Coordinates of C-alpha atoms in Angstrom, one line a residue:
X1 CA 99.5 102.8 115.1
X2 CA 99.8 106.4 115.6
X3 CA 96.7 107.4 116.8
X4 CA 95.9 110.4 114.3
X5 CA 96.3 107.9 111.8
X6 CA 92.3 106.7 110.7
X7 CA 91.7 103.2 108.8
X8 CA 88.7 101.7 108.4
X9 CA 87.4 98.7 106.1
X10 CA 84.1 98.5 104.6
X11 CA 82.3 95.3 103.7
X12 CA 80.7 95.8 100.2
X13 CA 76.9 94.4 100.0
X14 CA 75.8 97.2 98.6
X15 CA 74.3 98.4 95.4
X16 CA 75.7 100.3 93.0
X17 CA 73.0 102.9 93.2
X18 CA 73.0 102.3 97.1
X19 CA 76.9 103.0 97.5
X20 CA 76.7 106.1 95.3
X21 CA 73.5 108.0 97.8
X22 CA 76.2 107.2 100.3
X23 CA 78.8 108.8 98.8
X24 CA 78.2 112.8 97.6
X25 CA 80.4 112.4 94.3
X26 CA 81.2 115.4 92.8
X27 CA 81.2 116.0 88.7
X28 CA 84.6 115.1 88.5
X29 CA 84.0 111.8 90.9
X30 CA 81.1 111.0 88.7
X31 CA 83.0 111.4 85.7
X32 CA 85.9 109.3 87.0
X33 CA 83.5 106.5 88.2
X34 CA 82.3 106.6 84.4
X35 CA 85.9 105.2 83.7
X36 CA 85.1 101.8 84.8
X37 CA 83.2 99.7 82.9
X38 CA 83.2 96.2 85.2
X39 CA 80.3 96.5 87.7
X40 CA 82.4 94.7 90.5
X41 CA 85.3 97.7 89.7
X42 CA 82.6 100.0 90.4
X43 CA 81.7 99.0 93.6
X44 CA 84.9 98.6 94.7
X45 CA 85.8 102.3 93.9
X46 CA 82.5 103.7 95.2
X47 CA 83.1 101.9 98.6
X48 CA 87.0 103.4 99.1
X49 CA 84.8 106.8 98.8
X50 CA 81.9 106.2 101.0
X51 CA 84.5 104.3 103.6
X52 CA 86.3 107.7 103.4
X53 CA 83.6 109.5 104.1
X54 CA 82.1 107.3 106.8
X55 CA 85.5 108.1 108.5
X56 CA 85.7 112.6 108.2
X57 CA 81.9 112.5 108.2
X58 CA 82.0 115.4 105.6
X59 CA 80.4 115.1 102.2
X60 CA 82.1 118.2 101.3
X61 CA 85.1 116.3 101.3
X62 CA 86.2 115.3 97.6
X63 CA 89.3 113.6 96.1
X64 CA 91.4 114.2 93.2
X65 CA 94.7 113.2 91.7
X66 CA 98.2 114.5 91.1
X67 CA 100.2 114.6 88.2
X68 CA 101.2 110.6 89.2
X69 CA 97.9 109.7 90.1
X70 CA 98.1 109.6 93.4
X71 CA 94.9 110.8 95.2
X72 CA 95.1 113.7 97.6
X73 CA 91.7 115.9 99.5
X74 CA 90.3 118.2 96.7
X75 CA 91.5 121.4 99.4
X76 CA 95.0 119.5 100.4
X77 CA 96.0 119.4 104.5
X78 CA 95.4 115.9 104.8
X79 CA 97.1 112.5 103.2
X80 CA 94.7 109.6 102.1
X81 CA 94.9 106.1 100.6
X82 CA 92.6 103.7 99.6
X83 CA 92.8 99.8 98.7
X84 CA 90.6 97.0 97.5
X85 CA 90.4 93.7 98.1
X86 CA 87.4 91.4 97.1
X87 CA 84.6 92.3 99.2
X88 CA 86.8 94.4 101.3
X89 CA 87.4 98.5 100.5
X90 CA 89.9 100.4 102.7
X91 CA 90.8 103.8 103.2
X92 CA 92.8 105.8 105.4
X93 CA 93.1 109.8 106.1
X94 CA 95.8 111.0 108.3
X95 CA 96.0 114.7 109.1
X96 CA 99.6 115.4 109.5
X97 CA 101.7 112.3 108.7
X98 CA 101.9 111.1 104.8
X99 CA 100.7 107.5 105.2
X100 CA 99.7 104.7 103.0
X101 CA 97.7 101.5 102.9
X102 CA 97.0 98.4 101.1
X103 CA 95.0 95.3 101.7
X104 CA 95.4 92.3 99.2
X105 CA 94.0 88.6 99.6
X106 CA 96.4 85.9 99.8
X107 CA 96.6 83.8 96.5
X108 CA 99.8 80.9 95.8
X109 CA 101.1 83.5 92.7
X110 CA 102.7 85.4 94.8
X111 CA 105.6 82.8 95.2
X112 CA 106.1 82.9 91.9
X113 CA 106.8 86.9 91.6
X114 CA 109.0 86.9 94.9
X115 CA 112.1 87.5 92.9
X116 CA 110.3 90.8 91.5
X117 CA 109.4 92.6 94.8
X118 CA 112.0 91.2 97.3
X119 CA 115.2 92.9 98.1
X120 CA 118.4 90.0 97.7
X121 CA 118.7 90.8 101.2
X122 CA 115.3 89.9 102.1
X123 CA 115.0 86.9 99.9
X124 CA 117.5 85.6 101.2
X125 CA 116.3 85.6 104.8
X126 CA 112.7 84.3 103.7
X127 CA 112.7 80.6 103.4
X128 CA 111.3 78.7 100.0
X129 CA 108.5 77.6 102.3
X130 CA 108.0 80.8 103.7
X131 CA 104.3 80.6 104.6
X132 CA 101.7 82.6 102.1
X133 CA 100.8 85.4 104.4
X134 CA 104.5 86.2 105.3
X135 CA 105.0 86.6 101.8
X136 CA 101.9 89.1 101.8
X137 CA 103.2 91.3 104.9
X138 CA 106.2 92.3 102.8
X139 CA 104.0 93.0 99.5
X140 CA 101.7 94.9 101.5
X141 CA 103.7 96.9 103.5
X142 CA 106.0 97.7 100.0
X143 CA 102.6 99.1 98.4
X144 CA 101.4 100.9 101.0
X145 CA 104.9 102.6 101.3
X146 CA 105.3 102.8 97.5
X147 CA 101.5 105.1 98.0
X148 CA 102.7 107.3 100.1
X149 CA 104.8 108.9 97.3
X150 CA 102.7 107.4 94.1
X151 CA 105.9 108.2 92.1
X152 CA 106.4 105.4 89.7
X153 CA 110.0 105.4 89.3
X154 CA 110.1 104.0 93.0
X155 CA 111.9 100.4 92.9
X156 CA 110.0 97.6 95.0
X157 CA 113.4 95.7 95.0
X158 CA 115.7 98.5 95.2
X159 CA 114.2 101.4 97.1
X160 CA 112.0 99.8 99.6
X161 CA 113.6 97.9 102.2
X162 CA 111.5 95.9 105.4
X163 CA 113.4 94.8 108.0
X164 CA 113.8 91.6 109.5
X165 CA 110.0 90.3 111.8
X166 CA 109.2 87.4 112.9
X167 CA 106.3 85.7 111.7
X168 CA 103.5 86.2 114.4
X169 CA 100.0 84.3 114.5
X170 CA 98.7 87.3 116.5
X171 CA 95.7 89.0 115.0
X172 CA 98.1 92.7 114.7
X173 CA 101.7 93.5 115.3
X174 CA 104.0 96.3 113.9
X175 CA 107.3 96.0 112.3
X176 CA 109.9 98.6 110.5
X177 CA 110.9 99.5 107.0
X178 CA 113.6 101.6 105.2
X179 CA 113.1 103.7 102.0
X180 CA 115.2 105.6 99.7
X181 CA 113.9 108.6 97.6
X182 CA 116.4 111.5 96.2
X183 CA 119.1 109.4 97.9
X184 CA 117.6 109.9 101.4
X185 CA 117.3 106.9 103.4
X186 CA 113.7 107.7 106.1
X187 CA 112.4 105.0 108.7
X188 CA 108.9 104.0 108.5
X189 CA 106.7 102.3 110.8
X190 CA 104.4 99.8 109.3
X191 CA 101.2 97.9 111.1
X192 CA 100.2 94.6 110.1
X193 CA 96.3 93.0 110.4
X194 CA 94.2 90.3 109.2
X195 CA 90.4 90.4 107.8
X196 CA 88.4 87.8 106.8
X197 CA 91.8 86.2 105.7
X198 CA 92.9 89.6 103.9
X199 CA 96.1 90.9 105.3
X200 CA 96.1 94.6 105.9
X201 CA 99.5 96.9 105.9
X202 CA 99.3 100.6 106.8
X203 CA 103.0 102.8 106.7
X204 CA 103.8 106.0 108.1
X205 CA 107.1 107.9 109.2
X206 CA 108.9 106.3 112.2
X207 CA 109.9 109.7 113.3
X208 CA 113.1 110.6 110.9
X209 CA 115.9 108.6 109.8
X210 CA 117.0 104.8 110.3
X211 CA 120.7 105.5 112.1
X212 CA 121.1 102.1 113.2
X213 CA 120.9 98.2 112.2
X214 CA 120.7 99.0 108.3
X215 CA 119.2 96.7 105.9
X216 CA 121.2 98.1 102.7
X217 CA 125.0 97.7 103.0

């Protein structure tokens, strides 16, 4: 992963009240947090902000939201994404590169939705059998890319492509992906991990367009 690029995961066994003296919310963090009602929501969302701020080490440094929701620094110059999954809370800040992340934990409904996320091209290539967490790179690695616009007209099946990986028991390992937005076709790069069972997918720009070996005819 490029090495600009900062994740970090945060177990949560924290408090409410102890996650939010770790945290430096602002009124309009506060008021957002006053949003969600279910406690385990709550923590969830306070731990994306005090990973975040474990990582820049600035409690200065606040978040709010375009006009499609999609968070951004409160003074811009930086790209950050955040993710949930169970106990786990991820974020990610990258300087320079627009970047996304997700982290989800792998449950059997998945198989049933694979028809809703998957290109034709790339259910075709994926087995019926297909094991759970190969299912979950793909799912992963579409959200985070999906992030790193937040536009919701973007397509899962349509406008974000992964190319073809082979299915690695290795603890990390990076693979490729293809997205189209205003009918420009970019590269990505996307880097896979596992935690405590959660699979992890960060994207970022593979360094301009995909000229070669395309997965859309």
């Amino acid at each position: 992963m490029e090495e600009k690029i900062r994740v970090a995961v945060w177990r949560i066994a924290e408090t409410e009240m102890e996650l939010t003296a770790c945290t430096a919310l602002n009124a309009d963090e506060t008021n957002r947090l006053s949003e969600f009602r279910h406690p385990r929501r709550r923590l969830q969302w306070l731990a994306c902000r005090a990973v975040l701020k474990a990582i820049t080490g600035d409690d200065f440094f606040h978040v709010v939201y375009d006009r499609h929701g999609k968070p951004v620094p409160d003074k811009g110059g930086a790209h950050i994404s955040f993710s949930h999954a169970g106990d786990l809370a991820a974020a990610l800040l990258s300087p320079d590169l627009p970047a996304g992340l997700d982290i989800e934990e792998p449950r059997e409904r998945i198989k049933k939705v694979r028809d809703r996320f998957l290109s034709p091209v790339e259910n075709a290539l994926l087995p019926l059998d297909v094991p759970l967490d190969h299912l979950y790179y793909y799912w992963c690695a579409k959200e985070a890319l999906y992030k790193i616009h937040g536009r919701p007209d973007i397509d899962f099946q349509n406008d974000i492509h992964i190319h073809p990986f082979d299915y690695l028991c290795t603890p990390e390992f990076t693979a490729r992906a293809e997205m189209i937005t205003s009918g420009t076709r970019t590269g990505y790069k996307l880097f896979f991990t596992k935690i405590e069972g959660s699979v992890l997918a960060v994207a970022y720009p593979a360094g301009g367009n995909v000229s070669d070996n395309k997965v859309i005819p």
